[in-house]
Short mmCIF file of C-alpha atoms in Angstrom, two decimals:
data_model
loop_
_atom_site.label_atom_id
_atom_site.label_comp_id
_atom_site.label_asym_id
_atom_site.label_seq_id
_atom_site.Cartn_x
_atom_site.Cartn_y
_atom_site.Cartn_z
CA MET A 249 1.47 -13.85 -11.94
CA THR A 250 1.57 -10.57 -9.80
CA LYS A 251 2.16 -8.00 -12.49
CA CYS A 252 -0.39 -5.43 -11.11
CA TYR A 253 1.48 -3.72 -8.45
CA GLN A 254 3.79 -0.92 -8.89
CA THR A 255 7.07 -1.12 -6.97
CA SER A 256 8.58 2.18 -5.53
CA ASN A 257 12.26 3.06 -5.83
CA GLU A 258 12.79 2.62 -2.10
CA GLN A 259 11.20 -0.88 -2.20
CA LEU A 260 13.36 -1.84 -5.27
CA CYS A 261 16.39 -0.75 -3.48
CA ASP A 262 15.24 -2.90 -0.40
CA ILE A 263 14.78 -5.79 -2.60
CA ARG A 264 18.25 -5.50 -4.19
CA ASN A 265 19.79 -5.48 -0.88
CA LEU A 266 17.90 -8.41 0.50
CA ILE A 267 18.96 -10.59 -2.19
CA CYS A 268 22.50 -9.28 -1.99
CA LYS A 269 22.33 -10.36 1.71
CA ILE A 270 20.98 -14.01 0.69
CA GLU A 271 23.76 -14.24 -2.20
CA GLU A 272 26.48 -13.19 0.37
CA LYS A 273 25.38 -15.87 2.88
CA SER A 274 25.09 -18.57 0.22
CA VAL A 275 28.48 -18.08 -1.23
CA THR A 276 30.04 -19.29 2.06
CA GLY A 277 28.68 -22.86 1.65
CA ASP A 278 26.35 -25.31 0.13
CA TYR A 279 22.59 -24.57 0.99
CA ILE A 280 19.12 -25.59 0.44
CA TYR A 281 16.42 -23.10 1.17
CA ARG A 282 12.71 -23.06 2.58
CA GLY A 283 10.32 -20.18 2.48
CA GLU A 284 7.78 -19.65 5.13
CA PRO A 285 5.10 -16.68 5.13
CA GLU A 286 5.04 -16.31 8.83
CA HIS A 287 7.82 -17.20 11.77
CA HIS A 288 5.28 -19.87 13.15
CA GLU A 289 5.69 -19.42 16.76
CA GLU A 290 2.54 -20.60 17.74
CA PRO A 291 1.56 -24.26 18.32
CA PRO A 292 2.04 -27.02 16.84
CA TYR A 293 5.37 -25.25 15.34
CA TYR A 294 6.68 -23.34 18.47
CA GLY A 295 9.05 -21.94 15.90
CA LYS A 296 10.47 -25.11 14.50
CA ILE A 297 11.13 -26.02 10.90
CA CYS A 298 9.07 -29.04 10.98
CA SER A 299 7.32 -31.77 8.81
CA SER A 300 3.46 -32.26 8.68
CA LEU A 301 3.66 -35.44 10.34
CA PHE A 302 5.49 -33.67 13.46
CA ARG A 303 2.92 -31.19 13.35
CA GLN A 304 0.21 -33.83 13.55
CA TYR A 305 1.96 -35.66 16.76
CA ALA A 306 3.64 -32.55 18.39
CA ARG A 307 1.59 -32.64 21.59
CA ILE A 308 2.78 -36.18 22.25
CA GLU A 309 5.34 -35.93 24.89
CA ALA A 310 6.29 -39.71 25.53
CA ASP A 311 9.77 -40.35 25.65
CA GLU A 312 9.24 -43.60 23.54
CA PHE A 313 7.67 -41.79 20.76
CA ASN A 314 9.58 -42.29 17.35
CA ILE A 315 8.21 -40.24 14.35
CA GLU A 316 10.33 -42.56 11.96
CA GLU A 317 8.40 -45.40 13.51
CA VAL A 318 4.96 -43.82 12.59
CA GLN A 319 6.51 -43.04 9.33
CA LYS A 320 7.28 -46.74 8.62
CA GLU A 321 3.66 -47.45 9.52
CA ILE A 322 2.26 -45.13 7.00
CA LEU A 323 4.76 -46.19 4.31
CA ALA A 324 3.48 -49.91 5.14
CA GLU A 325 -0.01 -48.89 4.43
CA ALA A 326 0.67 -46.74 1.44
CA GLU A 327 2.50 -49.60 -0.25
CA VAL A 328 -0.90 -51.20 -0.82
CA TYR A 329 -2.15 -48.29 -2.91
CA SER A 330 1.09 -47.69 -4.67
CA HIS A 331 0.71 -49.74 -7.96
CA GLU A 332 3.82 -48.07 -9.79
CA THR A 333 6.80 -48.60 -7.32
CA ASP A 334 7.78 -50.18 -3.98
CA ASP A 335 10.59 -47.49 -3.96
CA HIS A 336 9.97 -45.96 -0.18
CA ILE A 337 11.72 -42.77 -1.24
CA GLU A 338 9.16 -42.52 -4.33
CA ILE A 339 6.43 -43.45 -2.21
CA LEU A 340 6.94 -40.47 0.39
CA THR A 341 7.86 -37.94 -2.09
CA GLN A 342 4.44 -38.59 -4.01
CA LEU A 343 2.64 -38.51 -0.55
CA GLN A 344 4.23 -35.33 -0.07
CA HIS A 345 3.38 -34.06 -3.52
CA PHE A 346 -0.32 -34.82 -3.03
CA GLY A 347 -0.44 -33.32 0.71
CA GLY A 348 -0.24 -36.50 2.65
CA LYS A 349 1.21 -36.42 6.16
CA THR A 350 5.01 -37.43 5.83
CA ASN A 351 8.09 -36.66 7.90
CA LEU A 352 9.57 -34.73 4.94
CA ILE A 353 10.16 -31.01 5.07
CA ASP A 354 10.05 -29.28 1.71
CA PHE A 355 13.22 -27.50 0.66
CA THR A 356 14.62 -26.11 -2.62
CA THR A 357 17.70 -25.57 -4.24
CA ASP A 358 16.93 -22.12 -5.53
CA TYR A 359 16.53 -19.28 -2.95
CA LEU A 360 14.42 -17.17 -5.34
CA ILE A 361 11.90 -20.10 -5.47
CA ALA A 362 11.99 -20.12 -1.54
CA LEU A 363 11.42 -16.43 -1.53
CA PHE A 364 8.20 -17.04 -3.63
CA PHE A 365 6.92 -19.38 -1.12
CA THR A 366 7.92 -16.72 1.63
CA CYS A 367 5.67 -14.05 0.06
CA ASP A 368 2.65 -15.99 -1.59
CA SER A 369 0.23 -16.33 1.06
CA SER A 370 -2.83 -14.02 1.13
CA ASN A 371 -3.49 -14.66 4.52
CA SER A 372 -0.16 -13.49 5.83
CA LEU A 373 0.59 -10.54 3.79
CA SER A 374 0.46 -8.59 6.87
CA LYS A 375 3.06 -10.79 8.74
CA ASP A 376 6.90 -10.91 8.31
CA GLY A 377 7.82 -14.14 6.77
CA ARG A 378 11.31 -16.07 7.03
CA LEU A 379 13.56 -17.42 4.56
CA ILE A 380 15.55 -20.57 5.95
CA LEU A 381 19.02 -21.46 4.76
CA LEU A 382 20.24 -24.92 5.70
CA ARG A 383 23.84 -25.67 4.99
CA LYS A 384 24.56 -29.06 3.40
CA THR A 385 26.92 -31.32 5.64
CA ASP A 386 27.98 -34.73 5.14
CA GLU A 387 25.38 -35.72 7.92
CA ARG A 388 22.56 -33.52 6.29
CA GLU A 389 23.50 -35.02 2.87
CA LYS A 390 22.23 -38.44 4.40
CA GLN A 391 19.01 -36.86 5.21
CA ILE A 392 18.23 -35.01 2.08
CA LEU A 393 15.99 -36.92 -0.48
CA SER A 394 15.46 -36.10 -4.31
CA PRO A 395 12.74 -37.76 -6.09
CA ARG A 396 13.72 -40.36 -8.42
CA ASN A 397 10.83 -39.75 -11.16
CA PRO A 398 10.09 -36.00 -10.20
CA ARG A 399 6.73 -34.51 -11.28
CA ASN A 400 6.28 -31.16 -12.90
CA ARG A 401 5.65 -29.24 -10.00
CA VAL A 402 8.76 -30.67 -8.21
CA ILE A 403 11.13 -29.93 -11.14
CA ALA A 404 9.58 -26.46 -11.32
CA GLN A 405 10.08 -25.91 -7.51
CA LYS A 406 13.61 -27.46 -7.77
CA SER A 407 12.36 -29.63 -4.94
CA VAL A 408 14.42 -31.53 -2.27
CA PHE A 409 13.11 -33.15 0.86
CA LEU A 410 14.56 -33.25 4.51
CA ARG A 411 13.88 -36.45 6.28
CA HIS A 412 15.00 -35.42 9.93
CA PRO A 413 14.91 -38.41 12.59
CA ARG A 414 13.18 -35.90 15.04
CA GLY A 415 10.73 -34.17 12.45
CA PHE A 416 11.99 -30.72 12.90
CA LEU A 417 15.04 -28.40 12.83
CA SER A 418 15.21 -25.76 15.62
CA SER A 419 16.33 -22.09 14.71
CA ASP A 420 19.97 -23.05 15.70
CA ASP A 421 20.13 -25.61 12.91
CA VAL A 422 19.58 -23.16 10.56
CA GLU A 423 20.26 -19.38 9.50
CA ILE A 424 17.08 -17.07 9.01
CA ILE A 425 16.46 -13.90 7.06
CA THR A 426 13.59 -12.08 8.05
CA ILE A 427 11.33 -10.94 5.13
CA PRO A 428 9.40 -7.74 6.15
CA ALA A 429 5.57 -7.68 5.30
CA SER A 430 5.87 -4.50 3.71
CA LEU A 431 8.15 -6.31 0.88
CA LYS A 432 6.18 -9.37 0.06
CA GLN A 433 4.03 -7.91 -2.51
CA PRO A 434 6.94 -5.89 -4.22
CA LEU A 435 8.98 -9.12 -3.99
CA LEU A 436 6.40 -11.30 -5.98
CA VAL A 437 6.41 -8.58 -8.53
CA HIS A 438 10.21 -8.62 -8.67
CA LEU A 439 10.22 -12.31 -8.86
CA GLU A 440 7.80 -12.29 -11.89
CA LYS A 441 9.49 -9.31 -13.82
CA TYR A 442 13.06 -10.31 -13.55
CA HIS A 443 12.95 -14.12 -12.94
CA GLY A 444 9.73 -15.39 -14.42
CA ILE A 445 8.55 -17.15 -11.12
CA THR A 446 4.83 -16.95 -10.70
CA THR A 447 2.03 -18.88 -9.29
CA GLU A 448 1.48 -20.64 -12.78
CA THR A 449 5.27 -21.60 -13.07
CA VAL A 450 5.42 -23.06 -9.62
CA TYR A 451 2.19 -24.70 -9.34
CA ASN A 452 2.42 -25.96 -13.06
CA ASP A 453 0.49 -29.19 -12.63
CA LEU A 454 -3.29 -30.15 -12.08
CA HIS A 455 -2.86 -30.95 -8.52
CA GLY A 456 -1.24 -27.33 -8.09
CA PHE A 457 -4.58 -25.96 -9.70
CA ILE A 458 -6.80 -28.18 -7.52
CA THR A 459 -4.73 -27.03 -4.29
CA ASN A 460 -5.11 -23.29 -5.27
CA GLN A 461 -8.69 -23.52 -6.88
CA SER A 462 -10.46 -22.61 -3.90
CA PHE A 463 -8.05 -19.47 -3.34
CA HIS A 464 -8.83 -18.61 -6.84
CA GLU A 465 -12.75 -18.89 -6.56
CA GLU A 466 -12.79 -16.58 -3.50
CA ALA A 467 -10.64 -14.04 -5.32
CA TYR A 468 -13.01 -14.12 -8.63
CA ALA A 469 -16.05 -14.01 -6.35
CA GLU A 470 -14.71 -10.74 -4.82
CA PHE A 471 -13.98 -9.44 -8.23
CA HIS A 472 -17.61 -9.96 -9.11
CA ARG A 473 -18.96 -8.55 -6.20
CA GLY A 474 -17.15 -5.49 -6.98
CA LEU A 475 -18.23 -5.54 -10.54
CA SER A 476 -22.01 -5.86 -9.45
CA TYR A 477 -21.56 -2.91 -7.14
CA TYR A 478 -19.81 -0.90 -10.00
CA ILE A 479 -22.72 -1.62 -12.32
CA LYS A 480 -25.31 -0.63 -9.39
CA GLY A 481 -23.37 2.60 -8.95
CA ASP A 482 -23.68 3.38 -12.77
CA GLU A 483 -27.30 2.91 -12.64
CA ALA A 484 -28.20 4.49 -9.58
CA GLU A 485 -29.94 8.02 -9.77
CA ASN A 486 -29.24 9.32 -6.43
CA PRO A 487 -25.93 10.79 -5.78
CA GLU A 488 -25.76 9.01 -2.22
CA GLU A 489 -26.63 5.70 -3.77
CA LYS A 490 -23.86 6.02 -6.49
CA GLN A 491 -21.24 6.76 -3.85
CA ASP A 492 -22.37 4.03 -1.73
CA ALA A 493 -22.22 1.41 -4.54
CA TYR A 494 -18.81 2.58 -5.88
CA GLU A 495 -17.35 2.46 -2.29
CA LYS A 496 -18.35 -1.10 -2.01
CA ALA A 497 -17.03 -1.71 -5.44
CA VAL A 498 -13.59 -0.37 -4.23
CA PHE A 499 -13.68 -2.68 -1.30
CA HIS A 500 -14.47 -5.90 -3.07
CA TYR A 501 -12.02 -4.98 -5.66
CA THR A 502 -9.51 -4.50 -3.19
CA GLU A 503 -10.28 -7.95 -1.28
CA ALA A 504 -9.88 -9.66 -4.78
CA LEU A 505 -6.43 -8.12 -5.33
CA LYS A 506 -5.34 -9.00 -2.05
CA LEU A 507 -6.28 -12.68 -2.76
CA LYS A 508 -4.96 -12.71 -6.20
CA PRO A 509 -2.79 -9.60 -7.23
CA ASP A 510 -2.70 -10.62 -10.76
CA ILE A 511 -6.38 -11.21 -11.33
CA SER A 512 -7.48 -9.93 -14.72
CA GLU A 513 -8.89 -6.29 -15.11
CA GLY A 514 -8.41 -5.98 -11.28
CA TYR A 515 -6.52 -2.73 -10.81
CA ASN A 516 -8.27 -1.38 -14.06
CA ASN A 517 -11.71 -1.90 -12.61
CA ARG A 518 -10.96 -0.40 -9.51
CA GLY A 519 -9.51 2.65 -11.12
CA ASN A 520 -12.89 3.02 -12.91
CA ALA A 521 -14.60 2.95 -9.33
CA TYR A 522 -12.10 5.17 -7.71
CA ARG A 523 -12.64 7.62 -10.88
CA ASP A 524 -16.50 7.60 -10.95
CA LYS A 525 -16.35 8.21 -7.04
CA GLY A 526 -14.02 11.41 -7.46
CA GLU A 527 -10.71 10.01 -6.30
CA ILE A 528 -9.00 10.58 -9.37
CA ASP A 529 -5.48 10.40 -8.26
CA LYS A 530 -6.20 7.03 -6.87
CA ALA A 531 -7.81 6.04 -10.34
CA ILE A 532 -4.66 7.05 -12.02
CA GLN A 533 -2.57 5.13 -9.49
CA ASP A 534 -4.33 1.95 -10.39
CA TYR A 535 -4.58 2.46 -14.09
CA ASP A 536 -0.53 2.87 -13.95
CA LYS A 537 -0.61 -0.75 -12.23
CA ALA A 538 -2.79 -1.89 -14.90
CA ILE A 539 -0.56 -0.57 -17.65
CA GLU A 540 2.44 -1.88 -16.14
CA SER A 541 0.94 -5.38 -16.17
CA ASP A 542 0.13 -5.33 -19.95
CA PRO A 543 1.51 -2.27 -21.63
CA GLN A 544 -0.01 -2.72 -24.88
CA ASP A 545 -3.65 -3.10 -23.58
CA ALA A 546 -5.67 -0.32 -25.08
CA VAL A 547 -8.13 -0.23 -22.27
CA PRO A 548 -6.33 1.21 -19.19
CA TYR A 549 -4.85 4.01 -21.26
CA ASN A 550 -8.25 5.01 -22.62
CA ASN A 551 -9.57 4.98 -19.12
CA ARG A 552 -6.77 6.74 -17.57
CA GLY A 553 -7.27 9.30 -20.28
CA VAL A 554 -10.69 9.93 -18.87
CA ALA A 555 -9.19 10.38 -15.61
CA TYR A 556 -6.84 12.94 -16.75
CA LEU A 557 -9.57 14.78 -18.50
CA ASN A 558 -11.70 14.92 -15.15
CA LYS A 559 -8.64 16.40 -13.77
CA GLY A 560 -8.01 19.06 -16.54
CA GLU A 561 -4.75 17.55 -17.76
CA ILE A 562 -5.72 17.66 -21.36
CA ASP A 563 -2.37 17.00 -22.93
CA ASN A 564 -1.96 13.89 -20.75
CA ALA A 565 -5.45 12.79 -21.79
CA ILE A 566 -4.46 13.20 -25.33
CA GLY A 567 -1.53 11.28 -25.09
CA ASP A 568 -3.31 8.23 -23.31
CA PHE A 569 -6.12 8.19 -26.02
CA SER A 570 -3.37 8.20 -28.66
CA LYS A 571 -1.63 5.26 -26.96
CA ALA A 572 -4.74 3.47 -26.73
CA LEU A 573 -5.39 3.88 -30.40
CA GLU A 574 -1.74 2.78 -31.05
CA TYR A 575 -2.71 -0.51 -29.69
CA ASP A 576 -6.26 -0.75 -30.86
CA SER A 577 -6.86 1.43 -33.73
CA GLU A 578 -10.72 0.61 -33.91
CA ASP A 579 -11.26 1.42 -30.13
CA VAL A 580 -14.43 3.68 -30.81
CA ASN A 581 -14.54 4.95 -27.00
CA ALA A 582 -10.84 6.21 -27.53
CA LEU A 583 -11.74 8.04 -30.71
CA ASN A 584 -14.51 9.67 -29.22
CA ASN A 585 -12.67 10.66 -25.94
CA LEU A 586 -9.78 11.97 -28.10
CA GLY A 587 -12.29 14.28 -29.77
CA VAL A 588 -13.55 15.36 -26.40
CA ALA A 589 -9.91 16.20 -25.35
CA TYR A 590 -9.20 18.20 -28.52
CA PHE A 591 -12.57 19.96 -28.13
CA GLU A 592 -11.58 20.70 -24.50
CA LYS A 593 -8.40 22.34 -26.02
CA ASP A 594 -10.26 24.34 -28.73
CA GLU A 595 -8.86 22.35 -31.32
CA ILE A 596 -12.26 21.81 -33.02
CA ASP A 597 -11.11 20.60 -36.35
CA ASN A 598 -9.24 17.89 -34.66
CA ALA A 599 -12.16 17.08 -32.38
CA ILE A 600 -14.58 16.84 -35.21
CA LYS A 601 -11.93 14.25 -37.32
CA GLU A 602 -11.90 11.97 -34.17
CA TYR A 603 -15.66 12.03 -33.74
CA SER A 604 -16.11 11.26 -37.37
CA ALA A 605 -13.57 8.23 -37.24
CA ALA A 606 -15.69 6.87 -34.20
CA ILE A 607 -18.86 7.38 -36.37
CA GLU A 608 -17.38 5.56 -39.33
CA LEU A 609 -16.34 2.57 -37.42
CA SER A 610 -19.59 2.52 -35.38
CA PRO A 611 -22.52 4.16 -37.07
CA GLU A 612 -24.74 3.70 -34.16
CA TYR A 613 -22.56 5.40 -31.71
CA ALA A 614 -24.87 8.04 -30.40
CA ASP A 615 -22.42 9.96 -28.12
CA ALA A 616 -19.95 10.86 -31.11
CA TYR A 617 -22.90 12.17 -33.06
CA ARG A 618 -24.00 14.31 -29.94
CA ASN A 619 -20.27 15.46 -29.50
CA ARG A 620 -19.57 16.35 -33.15
CA GLY A 621 -23.15 18.03 -33.24
CA ILE A 622 -22.13 20.45 -30.49
CA ALA A 623 -18.83 20.98 -32.36
CA TRP A 624 -20.38 22.08 -35.36
CA LEU A 625 -22.12 24.58 -33.44
CA TYR A 626 -18.82 26.27 -32.92
CA GLN A 627 -18.06 26.08 -36.44
CA LYS A 628 -21.42 27.76 -37.09
CA GLU A 629 -22.20 24.40 -39.42
CA TRP A 630 -26.01 24.65 -38.66
CA GLU A 631 -27.26 21.87 -40.77
CA LYS A 632 -24.46 19.58 -39.86
CA ALA A 633 -25.08 20.36 -36.27
CA LYS A 634 -28.85 20.15 -36.63
CA GLU A 635 -28.23 16.55 -38.47
CA ASP A 636 -25.95 15.03 -35.82
CA LEU A 637 -28.10 16.35 -32.98
CA THR A 638 -31.21 14.89 -34.51
CA ILE A 639 -29.51 11.51 -34.93
CA ALA A 640 -28.23 11.60 -31.33
CA MET A 641 -31.78 12.13 -30.13
CA GLU A 642 -33.01 9.32 -32.25
CA LEU A 643 -30.50 7.03 -30.69
CA ASP A 644 -31.96 8.04 -27.30
CA VAL A 645 -29.24 10.58 -26.10
CA ASP A 646 -30.55 13.37 -23.93
CA ILE A 647 -28.92 16.14 -25.40
CA VAL A 648 -30.74 18.70 -23.73
CA SER A 649 -29.87 17.56 -20.05
CA LEU A 650 -26.35 17.16 -21.30
CA PHE A 651 -26.19 20.63 -22.59
CA TYR A 652 -27.49 22.07 -19.57
CA ARG A 653 -24.98 20.51 -17.45
CA THR A 654 -22.40 22.84 -18.99
CA TYR A 655 -24.67 26.03 -19.69
CA ASP A 656 -27.47 27.68 -17.74
CA SER A 657 -29.19 28.59 -20.80
CA ILE A 658 -29.02 29.34 -24.49
CA ALA A 659 -28.24 32.82 -23.81
CA ASP A 660 -25.38 31.59 -21.56
CA PHE A 661 -23.90 29.28 -24.28
CA GLU A 662 -24.34 32.30 -26.81
CA GLN A 663 -22.65 34.75 -24.59
CA LYS A 664 -19.60 32.57 -23.73
CA ASN A 665 -19.00 31.59 -27.02
CA GLU A 666 -19.88 34.63 -29.05
CA ILE A 667 -22.35 32.67 -31.05
CA ASP A 668 -25.90 33.57 -32.13
CA LEU A 669 -27.71 30.22 -32.39
CA PRO A 670 -30.30 29.57 -35.23
CA LYS A 671 -34.00 29.21 -33.63
CA GLU A 672 -34.18 25.46 -35.19
CA ILE A 673 -30.93 24.73 -33.28
CA GLU A 674 -32.22 26.61 -30.11
CA ALA A 675 -35.50 24.36 -30.62
CA ILE A 676 -33.37 21.19 -30.40
CA LEU A 677 -31.32 22.23 -27.39
CA THR A 678 -34.52 23.52 -25.34
CA SER A 679 -37.07 20.89 -26.50
CA LYS A 680 -37.53 19.80 -22.89
CA GLU A 681 -37.83 23.18 -21.51
#
């Protein structure tokens, strides 16, 4: 899956133009397709479209070398281990399926699947890929093999195999469309969103899982490195240590997303790291991608709402917290944050209502007591304020430090809000002076 990526209008236009170009070429003949993430000009490819067996023996220059003779030797040996069939075509396609060296070149009858293979390579995201179109002629038909008993992945990939006597095709034998590196990620999003083509659908068997397992393991390792640094940032008291930890969290989340763009919570978590290091616009962009991935997940709406609060866009924040509660009515963080947003908008009654709803759902939710206690001060509900602030302190909220982050002193609070606080409230808010 590659949902967690936002495609720009310009990229979407380029994708449509590219697909139209492929369709226009395809309509002039009967084609099969192959996607390669690079142009492969280096050895042992030298720009050729070639089989794995050819690549193994590419440096042999003897005139008498015949790759099909090598293939026959492999088949003879493989027959000993094939208990299900003595069909050479079936043995060859099974060898190809399990990663054995054969003189088969993978193609597909679906250009969209070929496009997927052109783009789906973390090691080549920065390089242009190529989509290869091979026209089927009478001569080519003799070289194209279809498995007699295709396995799940072969069916999903609409695979056919070219068995060429030389083991390769040159660029003169085919038509090539270059896929720019900048379009690879947006194309993967497009293929999933509009055609349901993803890693899971293309590699839909256990062998496919094993093939990609190490790749996924590294992605998840990077993700958890990012999470570890993010936690360190939260726990650090020194501002420089916080920033350094959040920066490292962003780096590792980014590496994880390069390896596996659909990794669960990837964009949401990187958004948190960006937000907490003060890069609010980047955080919002990541939350946008997370929401695009799963529009009914409450978490990124709540987190984006916090980012909007930090940016001072209160109405946007209220919209996001409300959306989060639409998908999870018991999200106490969203309830509390919605209360904070209403408080910032001077809608104190609405703020108290949301804080109270959070407390009803979670009676130990300390921040909601602290926030409601402060809100009661604005309503001059002294006893209610005293009760909530006391509970917050009993739940280990440092209400004094939090108060002095906003106000210089009790006098500053009273002057700005035209409120005279009772002595007992002053005592609570200055208990550490």
